[in-house]
PDB file of C-alpha atoms in Angstrom:
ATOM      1  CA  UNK H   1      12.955  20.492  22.232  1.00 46.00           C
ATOM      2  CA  UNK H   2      13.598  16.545  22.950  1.00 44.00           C
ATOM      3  CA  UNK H   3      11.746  14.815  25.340  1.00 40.00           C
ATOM      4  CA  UNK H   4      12.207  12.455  28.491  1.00 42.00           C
ATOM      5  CA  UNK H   5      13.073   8.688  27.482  1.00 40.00           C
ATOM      6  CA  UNK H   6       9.984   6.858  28.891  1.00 43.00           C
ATOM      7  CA  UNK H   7      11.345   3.888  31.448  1.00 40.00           C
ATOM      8  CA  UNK H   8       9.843   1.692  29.639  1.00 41.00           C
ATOM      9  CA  UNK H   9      11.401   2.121  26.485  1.00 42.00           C
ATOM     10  CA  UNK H  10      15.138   1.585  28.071  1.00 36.00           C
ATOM     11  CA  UNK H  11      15.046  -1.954  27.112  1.00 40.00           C
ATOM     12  CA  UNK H  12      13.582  -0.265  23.202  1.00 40.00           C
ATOM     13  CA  UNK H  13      16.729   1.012  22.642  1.00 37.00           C
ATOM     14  CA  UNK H  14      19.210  -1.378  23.777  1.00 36.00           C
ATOM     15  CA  UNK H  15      17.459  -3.809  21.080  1.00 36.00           C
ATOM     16  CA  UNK H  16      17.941  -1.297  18.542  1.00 36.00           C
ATOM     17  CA  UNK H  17      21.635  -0.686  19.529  1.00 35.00           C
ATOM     18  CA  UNK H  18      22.356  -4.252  20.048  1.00 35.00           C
ATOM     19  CA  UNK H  19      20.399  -6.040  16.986  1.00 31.00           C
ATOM     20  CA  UNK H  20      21.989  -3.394  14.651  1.00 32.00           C
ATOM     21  CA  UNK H  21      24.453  -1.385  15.266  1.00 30.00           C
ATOM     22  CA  UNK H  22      26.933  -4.102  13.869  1.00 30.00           C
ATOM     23  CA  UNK H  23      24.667  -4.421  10.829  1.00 31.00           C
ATOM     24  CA  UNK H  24      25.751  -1.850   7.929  1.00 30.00           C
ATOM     25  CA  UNK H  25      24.871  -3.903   4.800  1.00 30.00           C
ATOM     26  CA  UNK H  26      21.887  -2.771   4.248  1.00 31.00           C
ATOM     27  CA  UNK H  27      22.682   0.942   4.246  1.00 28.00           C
ATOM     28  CA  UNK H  28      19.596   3.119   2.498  1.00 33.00           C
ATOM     29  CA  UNK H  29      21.784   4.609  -0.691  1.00 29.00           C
ATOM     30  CA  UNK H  30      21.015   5.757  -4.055  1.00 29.00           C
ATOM     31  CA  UNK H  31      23.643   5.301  -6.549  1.00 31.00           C
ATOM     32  CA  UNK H  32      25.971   3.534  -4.603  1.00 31.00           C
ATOM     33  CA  UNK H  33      26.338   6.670  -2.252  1.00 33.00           C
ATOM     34  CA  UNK H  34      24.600   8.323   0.639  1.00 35.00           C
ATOM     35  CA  UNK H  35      21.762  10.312  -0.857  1.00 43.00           C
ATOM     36  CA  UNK H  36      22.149  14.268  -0.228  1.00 41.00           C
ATOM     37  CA  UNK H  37      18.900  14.414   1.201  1.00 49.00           C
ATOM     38  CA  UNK H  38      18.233  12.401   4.134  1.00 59.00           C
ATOM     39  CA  UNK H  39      14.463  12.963   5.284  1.00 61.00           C
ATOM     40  CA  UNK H  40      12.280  10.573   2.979  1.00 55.00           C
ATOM     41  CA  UNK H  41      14.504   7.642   3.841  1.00 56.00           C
ATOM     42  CA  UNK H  42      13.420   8.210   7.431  1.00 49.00           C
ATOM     43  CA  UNK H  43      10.462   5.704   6.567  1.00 48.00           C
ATOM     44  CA  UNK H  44      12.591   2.795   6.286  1.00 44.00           C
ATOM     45  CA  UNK H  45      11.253  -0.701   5.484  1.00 41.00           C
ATOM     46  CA  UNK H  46       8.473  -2.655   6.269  1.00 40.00           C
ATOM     47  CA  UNK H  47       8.141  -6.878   5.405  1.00 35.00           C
ATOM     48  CA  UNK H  48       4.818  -8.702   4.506  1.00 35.00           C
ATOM     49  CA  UNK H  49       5.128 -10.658   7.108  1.00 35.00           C
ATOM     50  CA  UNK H  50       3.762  -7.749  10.080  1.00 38.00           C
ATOM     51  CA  UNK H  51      -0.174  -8.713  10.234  1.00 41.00           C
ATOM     52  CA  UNK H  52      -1.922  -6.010  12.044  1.00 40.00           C
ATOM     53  CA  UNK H  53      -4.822  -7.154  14.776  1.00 38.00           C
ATOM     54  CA  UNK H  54      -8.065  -5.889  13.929  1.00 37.00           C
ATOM     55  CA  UNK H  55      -8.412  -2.451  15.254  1.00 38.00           C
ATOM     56  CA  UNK H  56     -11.028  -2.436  18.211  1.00 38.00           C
ATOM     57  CA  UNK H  57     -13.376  -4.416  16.240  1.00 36.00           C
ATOM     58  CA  UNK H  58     -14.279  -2.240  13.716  1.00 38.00           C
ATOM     59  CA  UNK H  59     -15.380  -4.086  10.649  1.00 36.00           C
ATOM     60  CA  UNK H  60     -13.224  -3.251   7.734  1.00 37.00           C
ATOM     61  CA  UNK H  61     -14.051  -1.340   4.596  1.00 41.00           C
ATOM     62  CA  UNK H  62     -14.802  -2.456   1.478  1.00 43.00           C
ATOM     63  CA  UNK H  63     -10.871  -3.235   0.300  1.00 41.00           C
ATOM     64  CA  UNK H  64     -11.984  -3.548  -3.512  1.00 43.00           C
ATOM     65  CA  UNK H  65     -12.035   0.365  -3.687  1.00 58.00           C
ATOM     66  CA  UNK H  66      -9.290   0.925  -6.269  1.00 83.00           C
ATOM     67  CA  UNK H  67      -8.412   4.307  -4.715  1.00 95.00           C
ATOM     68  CA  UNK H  68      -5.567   4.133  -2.418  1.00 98.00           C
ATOM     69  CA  UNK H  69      -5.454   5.389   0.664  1.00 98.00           C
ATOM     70  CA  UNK H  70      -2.921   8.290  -0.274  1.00 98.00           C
ATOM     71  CA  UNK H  71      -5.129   9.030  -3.925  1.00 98.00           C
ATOM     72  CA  UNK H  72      -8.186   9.452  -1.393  1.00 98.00           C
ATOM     73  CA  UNK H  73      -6.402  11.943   0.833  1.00 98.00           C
ATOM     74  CA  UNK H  74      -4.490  13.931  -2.097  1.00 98.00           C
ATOM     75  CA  UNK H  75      -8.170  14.523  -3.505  1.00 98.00           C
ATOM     76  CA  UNK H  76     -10.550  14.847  -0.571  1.00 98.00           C
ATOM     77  CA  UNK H  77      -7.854  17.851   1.089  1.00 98.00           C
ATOM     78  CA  UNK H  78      -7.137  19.672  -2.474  1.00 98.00           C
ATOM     79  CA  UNK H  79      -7.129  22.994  -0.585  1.00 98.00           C
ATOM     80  CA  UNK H  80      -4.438  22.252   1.542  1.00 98.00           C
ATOM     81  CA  UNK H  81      -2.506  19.868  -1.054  1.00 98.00           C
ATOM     82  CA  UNK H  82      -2.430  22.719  -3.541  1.00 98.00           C
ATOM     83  CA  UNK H  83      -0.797  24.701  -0.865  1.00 98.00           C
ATOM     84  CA  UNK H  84       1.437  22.194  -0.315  1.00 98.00           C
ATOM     85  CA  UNK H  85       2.602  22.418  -3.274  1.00 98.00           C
ATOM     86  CA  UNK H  86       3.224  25.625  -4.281  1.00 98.00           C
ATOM     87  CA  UNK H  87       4.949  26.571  -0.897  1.00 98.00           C
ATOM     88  CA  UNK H  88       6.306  29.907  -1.242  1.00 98.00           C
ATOM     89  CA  UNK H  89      10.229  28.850   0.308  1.00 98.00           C
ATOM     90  CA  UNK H  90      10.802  26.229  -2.267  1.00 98.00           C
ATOM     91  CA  UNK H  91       9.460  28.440  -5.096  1.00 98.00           C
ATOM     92  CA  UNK H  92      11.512  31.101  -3.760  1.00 98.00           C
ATOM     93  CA  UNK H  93      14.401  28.462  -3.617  1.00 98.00           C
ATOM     94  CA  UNK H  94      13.720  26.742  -7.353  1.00 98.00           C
ATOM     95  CA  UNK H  95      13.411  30.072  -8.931  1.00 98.00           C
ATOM     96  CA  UNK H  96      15.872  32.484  -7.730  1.00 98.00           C
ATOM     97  CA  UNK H  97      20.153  32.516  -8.161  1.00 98.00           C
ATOM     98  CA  UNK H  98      22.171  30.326  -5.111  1.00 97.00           C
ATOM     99  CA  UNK H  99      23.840  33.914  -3.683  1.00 97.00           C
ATOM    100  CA  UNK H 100      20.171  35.091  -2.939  1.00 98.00           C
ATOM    101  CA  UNK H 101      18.680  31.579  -1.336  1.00 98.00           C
ATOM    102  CA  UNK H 102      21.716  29.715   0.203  1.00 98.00           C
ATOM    103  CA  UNK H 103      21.287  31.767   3.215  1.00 98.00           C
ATOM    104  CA  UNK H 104      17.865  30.898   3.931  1.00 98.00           C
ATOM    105  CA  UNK H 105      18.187  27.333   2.661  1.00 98.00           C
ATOM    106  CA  UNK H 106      21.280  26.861   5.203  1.00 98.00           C
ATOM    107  CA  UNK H 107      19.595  28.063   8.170  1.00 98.00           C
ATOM    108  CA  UNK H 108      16.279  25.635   7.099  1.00 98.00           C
ATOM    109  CA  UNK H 109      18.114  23.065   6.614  1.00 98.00           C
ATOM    110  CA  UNK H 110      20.227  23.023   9.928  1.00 98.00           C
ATOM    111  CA  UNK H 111      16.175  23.064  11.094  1.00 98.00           C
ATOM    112  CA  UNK H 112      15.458  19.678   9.205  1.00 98.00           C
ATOM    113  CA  UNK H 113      18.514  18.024  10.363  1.00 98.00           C
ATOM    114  CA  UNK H 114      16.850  18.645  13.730  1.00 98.00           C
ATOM    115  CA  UNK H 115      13.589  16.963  12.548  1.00 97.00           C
ATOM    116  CA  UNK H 116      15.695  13.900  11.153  1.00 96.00           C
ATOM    117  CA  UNK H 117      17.052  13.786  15.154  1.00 96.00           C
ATOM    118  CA  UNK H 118      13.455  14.221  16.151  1.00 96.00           C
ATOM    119  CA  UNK H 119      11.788  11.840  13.947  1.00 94.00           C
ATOM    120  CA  UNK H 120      14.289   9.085  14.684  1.00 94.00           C
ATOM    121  CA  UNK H 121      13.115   9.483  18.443  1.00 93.00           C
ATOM    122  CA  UNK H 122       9.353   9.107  17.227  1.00 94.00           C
ATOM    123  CA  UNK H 123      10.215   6.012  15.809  1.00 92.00           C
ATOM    124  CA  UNK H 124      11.266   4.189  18.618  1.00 90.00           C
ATOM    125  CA  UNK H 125       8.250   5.401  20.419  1.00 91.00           C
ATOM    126  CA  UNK H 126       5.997   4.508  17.130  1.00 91.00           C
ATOM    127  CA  UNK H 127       7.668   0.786  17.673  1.00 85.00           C
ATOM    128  CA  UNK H 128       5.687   1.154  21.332  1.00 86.00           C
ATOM    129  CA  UNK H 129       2.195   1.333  19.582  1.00 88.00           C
ATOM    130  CA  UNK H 130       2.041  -1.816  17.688  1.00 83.00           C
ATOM    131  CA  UNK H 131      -1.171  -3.552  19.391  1.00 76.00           C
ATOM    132  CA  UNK H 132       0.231  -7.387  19.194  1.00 70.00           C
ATOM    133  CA  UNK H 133      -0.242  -9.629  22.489  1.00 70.00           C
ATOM    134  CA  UNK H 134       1.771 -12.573  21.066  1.00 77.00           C
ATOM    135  CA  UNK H 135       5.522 -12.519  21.477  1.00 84.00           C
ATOM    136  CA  UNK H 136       6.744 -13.732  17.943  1.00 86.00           C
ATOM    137  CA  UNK H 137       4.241 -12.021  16.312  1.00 79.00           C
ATOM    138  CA  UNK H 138       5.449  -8.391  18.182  1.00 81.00           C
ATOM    139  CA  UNK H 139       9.576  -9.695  17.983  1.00 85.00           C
ATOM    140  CA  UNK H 140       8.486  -9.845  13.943  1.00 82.00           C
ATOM    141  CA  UNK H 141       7.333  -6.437  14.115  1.00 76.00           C
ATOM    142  CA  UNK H 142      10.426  -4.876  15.917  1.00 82.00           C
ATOM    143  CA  UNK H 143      12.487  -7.294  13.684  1.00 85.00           C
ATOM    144  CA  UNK H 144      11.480  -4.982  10.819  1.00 81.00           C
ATOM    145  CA  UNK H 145      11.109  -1.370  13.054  1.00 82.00           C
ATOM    146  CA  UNK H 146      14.579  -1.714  14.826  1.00 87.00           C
ATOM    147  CA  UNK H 147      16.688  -1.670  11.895  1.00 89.00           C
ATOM    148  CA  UNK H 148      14.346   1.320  10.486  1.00 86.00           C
ATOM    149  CA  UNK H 149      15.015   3.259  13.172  1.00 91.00           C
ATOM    150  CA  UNK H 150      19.189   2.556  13.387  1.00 91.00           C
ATOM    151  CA  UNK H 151      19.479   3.556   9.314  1.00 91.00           C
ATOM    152  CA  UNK H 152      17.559   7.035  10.424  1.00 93.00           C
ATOM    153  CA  UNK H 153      20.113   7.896  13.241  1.00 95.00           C
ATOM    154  CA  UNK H 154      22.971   6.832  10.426  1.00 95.00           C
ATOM    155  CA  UNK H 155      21.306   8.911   7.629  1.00 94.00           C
ATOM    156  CA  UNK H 156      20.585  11.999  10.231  1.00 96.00           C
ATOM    157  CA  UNK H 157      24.575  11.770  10.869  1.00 97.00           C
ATOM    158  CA  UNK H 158      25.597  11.323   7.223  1.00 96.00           C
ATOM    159  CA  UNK H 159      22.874  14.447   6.284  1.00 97.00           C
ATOM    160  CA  UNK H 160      25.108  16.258   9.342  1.00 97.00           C
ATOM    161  CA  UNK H 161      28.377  15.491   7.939  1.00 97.00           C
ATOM    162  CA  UNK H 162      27.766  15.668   4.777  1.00 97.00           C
ATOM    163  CA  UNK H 163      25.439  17.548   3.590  1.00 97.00           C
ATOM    164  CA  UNK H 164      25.152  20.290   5.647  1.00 98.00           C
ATOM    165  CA  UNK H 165      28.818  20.415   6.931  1.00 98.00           C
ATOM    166  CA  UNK H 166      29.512  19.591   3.502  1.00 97.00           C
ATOM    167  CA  UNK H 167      27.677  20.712   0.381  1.00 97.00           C
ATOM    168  CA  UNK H 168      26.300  23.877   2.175  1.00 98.00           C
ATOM    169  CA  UNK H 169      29.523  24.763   4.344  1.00 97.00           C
ATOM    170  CA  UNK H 170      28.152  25.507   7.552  1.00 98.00           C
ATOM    171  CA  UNK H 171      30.134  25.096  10.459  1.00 97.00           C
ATOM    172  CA  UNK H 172      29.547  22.037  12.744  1.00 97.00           C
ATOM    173  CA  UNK H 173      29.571  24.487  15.506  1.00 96.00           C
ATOM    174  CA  UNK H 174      26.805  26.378  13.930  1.00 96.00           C
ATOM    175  CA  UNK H 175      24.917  23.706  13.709  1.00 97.00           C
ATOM    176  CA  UNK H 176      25.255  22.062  17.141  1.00 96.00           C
ATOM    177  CA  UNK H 177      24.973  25.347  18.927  1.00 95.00           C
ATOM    178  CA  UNK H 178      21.746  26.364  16.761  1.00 96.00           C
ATOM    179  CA  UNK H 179      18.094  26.158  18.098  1.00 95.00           C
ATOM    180  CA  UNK H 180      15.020  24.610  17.230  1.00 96.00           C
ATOM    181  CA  UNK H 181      12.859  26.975  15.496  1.00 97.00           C
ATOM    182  CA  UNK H 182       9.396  26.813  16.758  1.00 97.00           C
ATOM    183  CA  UNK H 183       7.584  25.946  13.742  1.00 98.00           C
ATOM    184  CA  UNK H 184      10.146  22.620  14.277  1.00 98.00           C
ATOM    185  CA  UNK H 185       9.520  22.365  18.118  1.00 97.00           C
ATOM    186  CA  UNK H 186       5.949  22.506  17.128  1.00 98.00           C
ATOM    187  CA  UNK H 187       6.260  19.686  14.660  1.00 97.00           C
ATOM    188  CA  UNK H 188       7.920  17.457  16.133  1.00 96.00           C
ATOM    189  CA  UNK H 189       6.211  17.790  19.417  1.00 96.00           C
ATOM    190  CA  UNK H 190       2.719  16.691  17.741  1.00 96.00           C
ATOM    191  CA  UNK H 191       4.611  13.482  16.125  1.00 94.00           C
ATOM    192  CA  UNK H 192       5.922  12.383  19.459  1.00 92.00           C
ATOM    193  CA  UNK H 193       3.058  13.360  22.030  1.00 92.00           C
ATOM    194  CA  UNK H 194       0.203  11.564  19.638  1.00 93.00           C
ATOM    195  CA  UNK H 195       1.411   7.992  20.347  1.00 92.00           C
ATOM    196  CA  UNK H 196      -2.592   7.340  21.425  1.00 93.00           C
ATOM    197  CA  UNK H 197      -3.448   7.891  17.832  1.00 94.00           C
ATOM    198  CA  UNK H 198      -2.026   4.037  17.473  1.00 93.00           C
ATOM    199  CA  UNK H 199       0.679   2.149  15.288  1.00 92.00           C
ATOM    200  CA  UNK H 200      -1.139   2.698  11.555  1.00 94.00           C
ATOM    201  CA  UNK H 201      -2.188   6.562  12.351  1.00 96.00           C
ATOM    202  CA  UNK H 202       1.374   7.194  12.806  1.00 96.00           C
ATOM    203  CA  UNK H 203       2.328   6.051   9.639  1.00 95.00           C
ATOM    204  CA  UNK H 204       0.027   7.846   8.160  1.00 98.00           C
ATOM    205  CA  UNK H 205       1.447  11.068   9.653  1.00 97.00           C
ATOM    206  CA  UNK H 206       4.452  10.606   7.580  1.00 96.00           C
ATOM    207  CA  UNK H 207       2.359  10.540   4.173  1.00 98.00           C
ATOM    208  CA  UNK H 208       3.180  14.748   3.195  1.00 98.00           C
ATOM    209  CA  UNK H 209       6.613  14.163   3.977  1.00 95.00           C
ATOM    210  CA  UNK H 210       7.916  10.656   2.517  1.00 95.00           C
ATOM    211  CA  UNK H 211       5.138  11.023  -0.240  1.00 97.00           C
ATOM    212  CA  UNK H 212       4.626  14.629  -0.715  1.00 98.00           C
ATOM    213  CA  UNK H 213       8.081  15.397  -1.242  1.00 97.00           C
ATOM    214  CA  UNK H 214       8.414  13.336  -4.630  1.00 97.00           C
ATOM    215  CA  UNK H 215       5.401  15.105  -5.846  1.00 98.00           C
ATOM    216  CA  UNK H 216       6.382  18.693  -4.970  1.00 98.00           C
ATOM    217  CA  UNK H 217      10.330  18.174  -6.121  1.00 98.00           C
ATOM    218  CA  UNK H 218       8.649  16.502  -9.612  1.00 98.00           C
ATOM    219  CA  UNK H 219       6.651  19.527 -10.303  1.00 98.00           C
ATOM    220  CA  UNK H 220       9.851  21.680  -9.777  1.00 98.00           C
ATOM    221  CA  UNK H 221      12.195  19.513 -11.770  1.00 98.00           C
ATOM    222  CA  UNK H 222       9.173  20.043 -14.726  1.00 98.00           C
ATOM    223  CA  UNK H 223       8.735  23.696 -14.005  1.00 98.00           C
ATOM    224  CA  UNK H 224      10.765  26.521 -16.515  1.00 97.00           C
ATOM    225  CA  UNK H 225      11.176  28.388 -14.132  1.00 98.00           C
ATOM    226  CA  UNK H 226      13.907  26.119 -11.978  1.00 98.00           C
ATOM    227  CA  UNK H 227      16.850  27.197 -11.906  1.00 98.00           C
ATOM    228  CA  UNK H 228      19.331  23.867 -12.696  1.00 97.00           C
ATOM    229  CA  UNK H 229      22.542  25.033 -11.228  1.00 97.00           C
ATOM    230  CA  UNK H 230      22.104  25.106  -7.566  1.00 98.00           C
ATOM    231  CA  UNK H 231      22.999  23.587  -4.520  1.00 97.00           C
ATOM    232  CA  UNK H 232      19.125  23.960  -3.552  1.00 98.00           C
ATOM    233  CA  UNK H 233      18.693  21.594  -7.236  1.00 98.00           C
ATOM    234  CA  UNK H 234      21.232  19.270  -6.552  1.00 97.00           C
ATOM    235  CA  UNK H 235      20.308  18.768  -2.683  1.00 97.00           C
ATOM    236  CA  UNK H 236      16.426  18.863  -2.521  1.00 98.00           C
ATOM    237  CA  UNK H 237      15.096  18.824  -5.858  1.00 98.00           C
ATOM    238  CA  UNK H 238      16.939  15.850  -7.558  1.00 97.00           C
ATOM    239  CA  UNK H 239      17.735  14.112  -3.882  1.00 95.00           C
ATOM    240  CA  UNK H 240      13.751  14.169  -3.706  1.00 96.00           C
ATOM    241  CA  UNK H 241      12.429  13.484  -7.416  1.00 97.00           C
ATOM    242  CA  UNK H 242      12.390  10.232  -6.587  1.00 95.00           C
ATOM    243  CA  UNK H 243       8.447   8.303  -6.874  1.00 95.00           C
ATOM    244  CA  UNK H 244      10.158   4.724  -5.411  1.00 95.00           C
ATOM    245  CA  UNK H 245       9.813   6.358  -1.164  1.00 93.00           C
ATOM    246  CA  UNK H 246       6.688   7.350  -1.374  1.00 96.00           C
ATOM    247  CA  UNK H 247       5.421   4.261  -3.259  1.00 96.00           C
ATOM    248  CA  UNK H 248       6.808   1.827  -0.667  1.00 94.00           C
ATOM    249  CA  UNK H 249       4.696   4.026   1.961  1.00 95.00           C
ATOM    250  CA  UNK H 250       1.592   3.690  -0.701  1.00 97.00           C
ATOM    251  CA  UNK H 251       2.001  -0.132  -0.405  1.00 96.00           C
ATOM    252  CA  UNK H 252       2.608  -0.487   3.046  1.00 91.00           C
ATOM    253  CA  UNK H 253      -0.568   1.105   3.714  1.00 96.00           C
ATOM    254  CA  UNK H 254      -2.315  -0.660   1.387  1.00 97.00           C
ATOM    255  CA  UNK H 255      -1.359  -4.010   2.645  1.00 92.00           C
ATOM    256  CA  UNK H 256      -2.485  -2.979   6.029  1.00 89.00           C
ATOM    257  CA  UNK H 257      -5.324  -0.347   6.057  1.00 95.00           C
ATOM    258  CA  UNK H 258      -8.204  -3.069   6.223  1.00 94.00           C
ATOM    259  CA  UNK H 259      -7.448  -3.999   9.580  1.00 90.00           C
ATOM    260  CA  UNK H 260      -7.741  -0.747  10.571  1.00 93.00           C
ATOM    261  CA  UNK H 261     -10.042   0.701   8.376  1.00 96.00           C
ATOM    262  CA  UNK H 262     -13.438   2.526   9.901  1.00 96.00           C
ATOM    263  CA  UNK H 263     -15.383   5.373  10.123  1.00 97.00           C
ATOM    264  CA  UNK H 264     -14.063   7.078  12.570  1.00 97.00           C
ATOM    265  CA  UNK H 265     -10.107   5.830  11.319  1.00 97.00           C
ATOM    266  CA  UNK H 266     -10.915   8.077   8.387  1.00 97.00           C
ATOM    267  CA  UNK H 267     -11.784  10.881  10.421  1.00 97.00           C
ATOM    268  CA  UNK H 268      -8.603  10.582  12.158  1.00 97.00           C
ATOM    269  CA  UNK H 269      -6.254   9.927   8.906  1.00 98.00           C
ATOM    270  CA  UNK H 270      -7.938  13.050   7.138  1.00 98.00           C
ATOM    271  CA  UNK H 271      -6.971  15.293  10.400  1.00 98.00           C
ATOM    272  CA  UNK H 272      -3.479  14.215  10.823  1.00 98.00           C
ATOM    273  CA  UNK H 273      -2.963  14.124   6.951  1.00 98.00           C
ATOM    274  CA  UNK H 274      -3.699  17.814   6.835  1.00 98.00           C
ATOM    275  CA  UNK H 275      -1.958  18.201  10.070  1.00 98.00           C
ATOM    276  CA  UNK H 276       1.481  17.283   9.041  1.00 98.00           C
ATOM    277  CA  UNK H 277       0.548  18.885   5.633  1.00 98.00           C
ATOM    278  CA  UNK H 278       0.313  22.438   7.551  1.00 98.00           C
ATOM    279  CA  UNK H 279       3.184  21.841   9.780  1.00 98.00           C
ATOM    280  CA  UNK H 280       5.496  20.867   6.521  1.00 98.00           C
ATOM    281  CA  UNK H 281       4.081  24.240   5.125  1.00 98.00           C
ATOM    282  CA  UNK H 282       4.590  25.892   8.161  1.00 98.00           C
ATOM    283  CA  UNK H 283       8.650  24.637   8.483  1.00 98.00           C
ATOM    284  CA  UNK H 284       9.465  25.573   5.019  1.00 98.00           C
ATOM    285  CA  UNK H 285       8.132  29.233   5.262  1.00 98.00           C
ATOM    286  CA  UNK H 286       9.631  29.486   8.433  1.00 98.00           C
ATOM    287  CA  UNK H 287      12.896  29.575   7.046  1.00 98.00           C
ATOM    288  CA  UNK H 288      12.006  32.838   4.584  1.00 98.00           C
ATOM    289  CA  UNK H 289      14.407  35.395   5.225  1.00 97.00           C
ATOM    290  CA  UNK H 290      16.245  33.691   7.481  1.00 98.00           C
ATOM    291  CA  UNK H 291      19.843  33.244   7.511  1.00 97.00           C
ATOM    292  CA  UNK H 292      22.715  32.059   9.629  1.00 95.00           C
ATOM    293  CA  UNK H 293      23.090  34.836  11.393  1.00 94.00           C
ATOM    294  CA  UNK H 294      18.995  34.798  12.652  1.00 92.00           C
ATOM    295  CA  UNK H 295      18.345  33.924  16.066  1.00 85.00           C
TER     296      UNK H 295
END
């Protein structure tokens, strides 16, 4: 898929090569090592010190609601959550012997590795959004954003290298010569052509993904049914069962949500919510069946 490099964001991307490409102390890791899984460190970091401007003058809600913005989301779209979790390619994965799903999970996971590429791009563009007239308060927010957006590319490389080149064997040629499968074109086309939705939306986008995937990979690492000696285990389910990503989006959001907060913000957080909730459905069944050797 891809898509054209806006002029204007030329001068984006030399800051994020030249602030910190020399900068590799900070590496996202678990255990000392690269994590196996790379998409839910995609979200990166984000400091206290980013103060949104008050979103078109909408008045914010009442911020003494206990519910979080994710708890409120979860519950309100059950029908689609419950789908969510119970998608028929990771059951399929969790439940059956590696000679029967390593296909499949090879040839979806080549298909993630192009999201990763994908969703470092959207990042950059997110960086775009941010609604901030004054200089230092803008060079605060790319402060935090650049560096997000150089540990992706490094993490999409690593899940390359390692990962799939690695702990599933597939061929680096296989993988660069492979295509996007449209349920990924389609994905990552709605991230990147949605910029309008504005800097907070966006995050909010990434809520099934860097949140969702701790819940669904806990509920298979508790199920009897899981099957504990795979590379589908070892690479998604205990790469994922981790509660710290998504809880660092929970807070983020929290911190920030009044000053965007409004009717009609709601309206647009529920439909993107279950948006990226269908699409993340949508890429992991699209992957049943499938194998290397599918077009």
């Amino acid at each position: 898929m891809g898509f054209k490099l806006l002029p204007g964001l030329i001068s984006l991307y030399l800051l994020v090569w030249g602030t910190c490409a020399l900068d590799h102390s900070d590496l996202n890791t678990r255990s000392g090592t690269l994590s196996p899984r790379g998409r839910r460190l995609t979200f990166g970091r984000t400091r206290s010190d980013i103060k949104p401007r008050q979103a078109n003058g909408n008045a914010p809600r009442d911020v003494t609601d206990s519910e979080t913005l994710i708890a409120k989301l979860w519950r309100e779209n059950e029908d689609l959550v419950n789908q969510f979790l119970d998608v028929e390619f990771l059951r399929f994965q969790a439940e059956n012997p590696e000679k029967e799903t390593l296909p499949s999970y090879q040839y979806y996971s080549i298909q993630d590795y192009f999201y990763l590429v994908d969703f470092v791009q959207f990042k950059a563009l997110r960086m775009t959004t941010y609604s901030e007239f004054n200089a230092t308060q803008l060079l605060s927010v790319m402060n935090t954003e650049a560096p997000s957006v150089e540990h992706s590319v490094r993490d999409a490389w690593a899940f390359r290298n390692e990962t799939l080149a690695g702990d599933l064997s597939i061929p680096l040629e296989d993988i660069d010569n492979r295509q996007r499968a449209g349920a990924e074109l389609a994905y990552a086309d709605w991230l990147q052509k949605n910029l309008d939705l504005g800097w907070f939306t966006l995050h909010v986008m990434t809520i099934p993904c860097v949140y969702g995937w701790g819940v669904v990979a806990d509920k298979l690492e508790r199920s009897n049914t899981t099957l504990k000696d795979t590379i589908f285990y070892k690479t998604w389910i205990q790469a994922n069962n981790d509660p710290s990503y998504g809880q660092k989006l929970s807070d983020f959001l929290e911190a920030y949500k009044a000053d965007y907060d409004s009717a009609d913000a709601n309206k647009s957080w529920t439909a993107v919510f279950r948006q990226a909730l269908q699409f993340e459905i949508d890429l992991f069944n699209s992957a049943l069946g499938k194998s290397l050797t599918s077009p």
